[in-house]
mmCIF file of C-alpha atoms in Angstrom:
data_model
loop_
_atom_site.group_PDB
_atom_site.id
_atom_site.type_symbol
_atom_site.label_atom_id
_atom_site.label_comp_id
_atom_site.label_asym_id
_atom_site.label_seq_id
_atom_site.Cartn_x
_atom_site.Cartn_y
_atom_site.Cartn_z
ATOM 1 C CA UNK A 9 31.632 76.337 104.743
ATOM 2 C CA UNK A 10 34.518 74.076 103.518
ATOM 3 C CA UNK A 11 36.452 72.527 106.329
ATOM 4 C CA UNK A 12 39.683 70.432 106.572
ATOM 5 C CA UNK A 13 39.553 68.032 109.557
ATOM 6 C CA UNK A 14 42.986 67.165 110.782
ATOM 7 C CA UNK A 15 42.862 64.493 113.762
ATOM 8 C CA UNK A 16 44.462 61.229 114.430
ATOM 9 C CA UNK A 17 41.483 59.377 115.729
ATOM 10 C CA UNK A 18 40.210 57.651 112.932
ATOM 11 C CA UNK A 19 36.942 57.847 115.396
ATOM 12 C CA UNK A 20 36.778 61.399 116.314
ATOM 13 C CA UNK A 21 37.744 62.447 112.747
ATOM 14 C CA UNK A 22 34.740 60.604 111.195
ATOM 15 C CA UNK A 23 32.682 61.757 114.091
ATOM 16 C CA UNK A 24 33.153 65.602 113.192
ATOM 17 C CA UNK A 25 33.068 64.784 109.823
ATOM 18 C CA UNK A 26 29.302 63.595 110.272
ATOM 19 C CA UNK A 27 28.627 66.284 113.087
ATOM 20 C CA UNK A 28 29.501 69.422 110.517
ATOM 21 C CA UNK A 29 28.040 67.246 106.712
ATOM 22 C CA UNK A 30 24.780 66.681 108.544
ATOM 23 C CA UNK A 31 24.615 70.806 109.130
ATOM 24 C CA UNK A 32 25.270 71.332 105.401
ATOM 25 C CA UNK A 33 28.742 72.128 105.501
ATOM 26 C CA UNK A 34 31.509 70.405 103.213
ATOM 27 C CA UNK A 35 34.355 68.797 105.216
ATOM 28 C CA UNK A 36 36.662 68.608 101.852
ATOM 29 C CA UNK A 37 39.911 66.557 103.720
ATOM 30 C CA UNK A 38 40.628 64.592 106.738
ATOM 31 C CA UNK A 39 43.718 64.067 107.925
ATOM 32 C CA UNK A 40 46.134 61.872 110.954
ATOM 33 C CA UNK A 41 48.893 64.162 111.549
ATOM 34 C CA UNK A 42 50.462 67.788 111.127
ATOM 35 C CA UNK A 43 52.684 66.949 108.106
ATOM 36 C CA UNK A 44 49.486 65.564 105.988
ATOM 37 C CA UNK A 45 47.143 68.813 107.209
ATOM 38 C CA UNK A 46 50.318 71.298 105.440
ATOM 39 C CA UNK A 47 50.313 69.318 102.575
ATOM 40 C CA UNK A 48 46.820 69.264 101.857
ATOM 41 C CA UNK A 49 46.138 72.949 102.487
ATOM 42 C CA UNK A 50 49.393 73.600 100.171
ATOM 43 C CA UNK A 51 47.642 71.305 97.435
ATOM 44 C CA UNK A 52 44.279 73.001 98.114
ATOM 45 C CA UNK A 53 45.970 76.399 98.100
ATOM 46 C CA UNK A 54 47.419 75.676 94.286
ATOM 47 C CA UNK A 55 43.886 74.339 93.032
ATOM 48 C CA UNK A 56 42.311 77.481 94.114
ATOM 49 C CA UNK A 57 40.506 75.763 97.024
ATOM 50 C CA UNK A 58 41.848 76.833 99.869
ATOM 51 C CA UNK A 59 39.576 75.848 103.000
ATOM 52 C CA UNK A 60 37.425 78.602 105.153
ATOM 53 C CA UNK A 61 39.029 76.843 107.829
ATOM 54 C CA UNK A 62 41.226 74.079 109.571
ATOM 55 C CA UNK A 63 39.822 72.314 112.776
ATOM 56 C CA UNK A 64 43.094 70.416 114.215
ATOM 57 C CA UNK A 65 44.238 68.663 117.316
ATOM 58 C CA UNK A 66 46.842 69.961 119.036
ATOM 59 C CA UNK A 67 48.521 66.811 120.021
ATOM 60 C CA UNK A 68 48.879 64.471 116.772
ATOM 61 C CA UNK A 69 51.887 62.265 115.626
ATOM 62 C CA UNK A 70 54.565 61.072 115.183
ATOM 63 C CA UNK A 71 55.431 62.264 118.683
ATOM 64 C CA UNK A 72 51.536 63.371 120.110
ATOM 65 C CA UNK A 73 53.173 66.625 121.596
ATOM 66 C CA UNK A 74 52.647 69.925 119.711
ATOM 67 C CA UNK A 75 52.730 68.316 115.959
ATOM 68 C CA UNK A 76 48.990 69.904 115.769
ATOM 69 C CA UNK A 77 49.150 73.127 116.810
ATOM 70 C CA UNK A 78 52.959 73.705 115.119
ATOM 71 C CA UNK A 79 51.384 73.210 111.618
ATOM 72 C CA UNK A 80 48.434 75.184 112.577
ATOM 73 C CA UNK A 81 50.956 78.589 113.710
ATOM 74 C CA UNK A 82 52.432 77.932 110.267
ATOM 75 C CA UNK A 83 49.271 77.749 107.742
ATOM 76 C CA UNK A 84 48.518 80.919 109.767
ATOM 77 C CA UNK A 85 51.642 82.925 108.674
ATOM 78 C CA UNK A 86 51.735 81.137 104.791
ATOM 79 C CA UNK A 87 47.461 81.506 104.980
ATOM 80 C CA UNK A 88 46.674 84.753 106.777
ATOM 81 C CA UNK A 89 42.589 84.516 105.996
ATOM 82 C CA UNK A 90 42.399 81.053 106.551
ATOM 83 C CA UNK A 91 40.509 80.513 109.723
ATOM 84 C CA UNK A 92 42.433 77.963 112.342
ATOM 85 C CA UNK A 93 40.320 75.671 115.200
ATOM 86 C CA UNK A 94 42.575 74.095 117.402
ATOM 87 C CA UNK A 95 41.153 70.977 119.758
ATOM 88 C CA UNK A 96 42.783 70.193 123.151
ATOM 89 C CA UNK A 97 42.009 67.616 125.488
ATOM 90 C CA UNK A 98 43.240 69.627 128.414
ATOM 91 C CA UNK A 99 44.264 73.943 128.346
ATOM 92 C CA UNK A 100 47.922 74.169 127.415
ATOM 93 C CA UNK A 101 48.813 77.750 128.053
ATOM 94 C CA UNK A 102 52.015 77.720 125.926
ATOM 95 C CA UNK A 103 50.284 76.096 122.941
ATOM 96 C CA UNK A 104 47.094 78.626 123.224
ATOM 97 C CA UNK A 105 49.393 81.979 123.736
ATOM 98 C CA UNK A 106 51.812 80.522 120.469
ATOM 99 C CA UNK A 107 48.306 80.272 118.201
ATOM 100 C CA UNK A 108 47.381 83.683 119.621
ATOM 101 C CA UNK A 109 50.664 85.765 119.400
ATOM 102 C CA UNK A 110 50.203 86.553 115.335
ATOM 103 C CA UNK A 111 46.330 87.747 115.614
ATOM 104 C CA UNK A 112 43.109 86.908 117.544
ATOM 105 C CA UNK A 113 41.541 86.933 114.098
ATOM 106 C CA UNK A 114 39.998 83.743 112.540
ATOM 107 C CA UNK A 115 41.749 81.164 115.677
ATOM 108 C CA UNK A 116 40.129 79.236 118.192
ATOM 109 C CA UNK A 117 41.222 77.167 120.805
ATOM 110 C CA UNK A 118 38.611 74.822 122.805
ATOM 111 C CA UNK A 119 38.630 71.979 124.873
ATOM 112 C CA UNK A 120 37.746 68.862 123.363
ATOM 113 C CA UNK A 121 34.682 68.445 125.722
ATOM 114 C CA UNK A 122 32.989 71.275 123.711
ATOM 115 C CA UNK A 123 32.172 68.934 121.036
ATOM 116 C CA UNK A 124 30.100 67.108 122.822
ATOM 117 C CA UNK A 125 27.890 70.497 122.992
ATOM 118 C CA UNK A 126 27.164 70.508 118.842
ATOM 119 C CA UNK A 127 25.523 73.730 118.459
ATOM 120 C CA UNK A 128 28.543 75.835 120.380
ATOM 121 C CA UNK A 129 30.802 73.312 118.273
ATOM 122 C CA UNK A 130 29.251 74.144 114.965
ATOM 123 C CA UNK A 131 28.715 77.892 115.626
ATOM 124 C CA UNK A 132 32.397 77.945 116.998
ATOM 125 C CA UNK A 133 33.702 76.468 113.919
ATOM 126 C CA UNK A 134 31.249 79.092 111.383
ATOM 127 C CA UNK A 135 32.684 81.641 113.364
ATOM 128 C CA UNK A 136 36.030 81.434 113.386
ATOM 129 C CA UNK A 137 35.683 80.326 109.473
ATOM 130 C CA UNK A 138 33.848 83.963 109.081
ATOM 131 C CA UNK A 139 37.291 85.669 110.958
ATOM 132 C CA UNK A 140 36.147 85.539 114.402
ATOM 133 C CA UNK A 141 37.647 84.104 117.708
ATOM 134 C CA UNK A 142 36.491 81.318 119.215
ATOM 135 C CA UNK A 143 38.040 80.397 122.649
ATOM 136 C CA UNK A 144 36.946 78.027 125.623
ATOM 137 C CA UNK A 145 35.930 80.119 128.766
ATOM 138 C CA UNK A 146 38.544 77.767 130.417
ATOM 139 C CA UNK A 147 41.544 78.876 128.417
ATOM 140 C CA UNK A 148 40.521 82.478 128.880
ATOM 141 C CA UNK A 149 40.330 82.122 132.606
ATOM 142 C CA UNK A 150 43.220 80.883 132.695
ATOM 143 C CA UNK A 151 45.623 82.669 130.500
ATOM 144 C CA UNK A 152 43.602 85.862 132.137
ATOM 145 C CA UNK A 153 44.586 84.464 135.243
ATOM 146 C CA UNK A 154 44.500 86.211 138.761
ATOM 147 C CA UNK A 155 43.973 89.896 137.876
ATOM 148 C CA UNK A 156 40.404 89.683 135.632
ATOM 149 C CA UNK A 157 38.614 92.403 137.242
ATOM 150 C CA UNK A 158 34.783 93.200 136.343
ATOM 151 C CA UNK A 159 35.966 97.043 135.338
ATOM 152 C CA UNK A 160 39.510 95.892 134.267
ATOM 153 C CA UNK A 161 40.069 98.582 131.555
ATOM 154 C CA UNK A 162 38.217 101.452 133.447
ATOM 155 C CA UNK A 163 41.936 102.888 133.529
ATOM 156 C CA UNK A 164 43.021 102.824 130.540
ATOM 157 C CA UNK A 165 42.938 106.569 128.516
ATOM 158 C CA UNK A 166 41.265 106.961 125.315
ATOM 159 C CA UNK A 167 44.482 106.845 123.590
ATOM 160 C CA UNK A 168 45.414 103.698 125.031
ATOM 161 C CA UNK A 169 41.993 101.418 124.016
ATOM 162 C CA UNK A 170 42.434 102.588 121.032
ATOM 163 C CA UNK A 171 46.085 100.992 121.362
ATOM 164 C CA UNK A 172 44.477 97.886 122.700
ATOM 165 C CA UNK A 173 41.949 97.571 119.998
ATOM 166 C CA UNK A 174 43.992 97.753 117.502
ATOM 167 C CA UNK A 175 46.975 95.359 119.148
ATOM 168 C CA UNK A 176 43.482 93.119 119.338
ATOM 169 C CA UNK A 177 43.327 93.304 115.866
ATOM 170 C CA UNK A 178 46.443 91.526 115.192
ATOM 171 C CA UNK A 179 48.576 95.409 114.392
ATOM 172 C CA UNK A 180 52.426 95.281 115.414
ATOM 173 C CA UNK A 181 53.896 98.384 117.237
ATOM 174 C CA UNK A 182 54.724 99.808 114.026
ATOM 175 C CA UNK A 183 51.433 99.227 112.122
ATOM 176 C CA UNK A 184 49.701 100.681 115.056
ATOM 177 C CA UNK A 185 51.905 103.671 114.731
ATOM 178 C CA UNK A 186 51.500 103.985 110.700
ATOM 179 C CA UNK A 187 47.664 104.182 111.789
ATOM 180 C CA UNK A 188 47.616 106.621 114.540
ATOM 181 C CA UNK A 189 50.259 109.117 112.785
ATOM 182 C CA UNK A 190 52.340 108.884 115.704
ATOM 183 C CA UNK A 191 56.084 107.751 116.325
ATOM 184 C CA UNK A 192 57.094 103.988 117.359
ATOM 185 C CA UNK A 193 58.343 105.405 120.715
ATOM 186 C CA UNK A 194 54.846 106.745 121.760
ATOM 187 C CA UNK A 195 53.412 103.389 120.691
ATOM 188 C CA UNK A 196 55.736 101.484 122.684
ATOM 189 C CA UNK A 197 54.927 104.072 125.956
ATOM 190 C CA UNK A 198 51.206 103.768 125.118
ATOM 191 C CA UNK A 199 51.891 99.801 125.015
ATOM 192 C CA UNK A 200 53.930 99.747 128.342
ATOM 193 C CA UNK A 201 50.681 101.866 130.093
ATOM 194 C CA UNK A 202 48.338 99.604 129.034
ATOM 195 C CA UNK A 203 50.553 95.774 130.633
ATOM 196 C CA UNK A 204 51.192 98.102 133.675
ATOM 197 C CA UNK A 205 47.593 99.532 134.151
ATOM 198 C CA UNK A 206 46.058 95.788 133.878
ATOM 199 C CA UNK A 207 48.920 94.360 136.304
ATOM 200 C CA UNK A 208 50.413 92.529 133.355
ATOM 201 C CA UNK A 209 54.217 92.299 135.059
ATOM 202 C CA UNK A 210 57.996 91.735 132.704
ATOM 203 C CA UNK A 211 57.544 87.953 134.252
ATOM 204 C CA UNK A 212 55.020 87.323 131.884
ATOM 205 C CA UNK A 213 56.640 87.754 129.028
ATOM 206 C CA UNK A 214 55.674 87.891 125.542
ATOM 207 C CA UNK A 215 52.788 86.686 127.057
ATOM 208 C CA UNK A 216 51.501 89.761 128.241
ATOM 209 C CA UNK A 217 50.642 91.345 124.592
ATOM 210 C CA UNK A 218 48.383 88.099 123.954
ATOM 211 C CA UNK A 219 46.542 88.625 128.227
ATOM 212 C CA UNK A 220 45.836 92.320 127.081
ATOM 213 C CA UNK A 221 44.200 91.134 124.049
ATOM 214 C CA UNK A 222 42.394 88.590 125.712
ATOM 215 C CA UNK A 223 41.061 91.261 128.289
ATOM 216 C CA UNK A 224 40.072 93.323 125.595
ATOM 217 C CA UNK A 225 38.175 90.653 123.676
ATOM 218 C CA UNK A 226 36.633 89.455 127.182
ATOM 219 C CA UNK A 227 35.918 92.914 128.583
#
């Protein structure tokens, strides 16, 4: 696995750096801040060595806000296979639904305390190189909030999981349509069944596409 480290604690960068070599994996750049990480993926990208995957903070400089997980959203839309690991000291709601809104396919998002736990680190990192998720049970709870239910999509018609699944898979409205033979209309109905059958209300927003995914995944 070829990884690209991007953190601005000299420390904590070397210390992953050692924590995924001494597993036999090849950490081929390290990196302080967003700006560096898009360059270095860009210059990887034109060699032919583009990275299995990217393992970033989410706060780096110059400003330590959202420099992190901004460049990570954008080598996701330039590098659609390239597998993104975001780091967070604390579960940041706005930063985990942005990295989730495009697909739940090849992202993570875990606290920073999880490295401390190597094995779920390392197998975290392998699997969201290989095109899986990987996301802290504390950012699920969360985003899932106060409707998770044990038998949450017992409701939901045929038709409709098979809406979810494939909104879980990253599909817009239209691509789901294009796949089911059906008319953008009935997608959007089918859509609108599934936010009001798992109590996903307007308020939330664009955030409710990324909760129903996350109850799928979770269910």
């Amino acid at each position: 696995m070829r990884v690209v480290i991007a953190e601005d604690s000299v420390l904590l960068r070397e210390g992953l750096t050692r924590l995924l070599t001494d597993r036999g994996h090849d950490v081929v750049a390290g990196v302080g801040d967003g700006e560096a990480l898009i360059k270095t993926i860009t210059e990887l990208d034109a060699q032919g060595e583009l990275p299995d995957v990217v393992v970033a903070d989410v706060r780096m400089p110059p400003t330590h806000t959202d420099e992190g997980v901004r460049a990570s959203v954008q080598l996701r839309k330039a590098h659609p296979g390239l597998g993104v690991l975001v780091l967070s000291q604390y579960v940041e709601e706005r930063y985990a639904t942005e990295l989730l809104a495009g697909s739940s396919r090849g992202v993570g998002y875990l606290l920073k305390d999880r490295v401390a736990e190597v094995r779920e680190f390392v197998d975290a990192v392998v699997r969201v190189a290989e095109g899986g998720t990987a996301l802290d049970p504390e950012v699920v709870a969360q985003l899932l909030g106060r409707s998770r239910k044990q038998d949450v999509l017992a409701g939901l018609t045929p038709r409709e999981r098979e809406v979810l699944g494939l909104m879980a898979e990253g599909r817009t409205n239209s691509a789901i349509a294009r796949q089911l033979v059906v008319s953008d209309g009935a997608v959007e109905k089918h859509v609108s069944n599934i936010f009001l059958k798992l109590g996903l209300s307007p308020s939330d927003g664009d955030h409710r596409r990324v909760l129903a995914v996350l109850t799928y995944l979770n269910s």
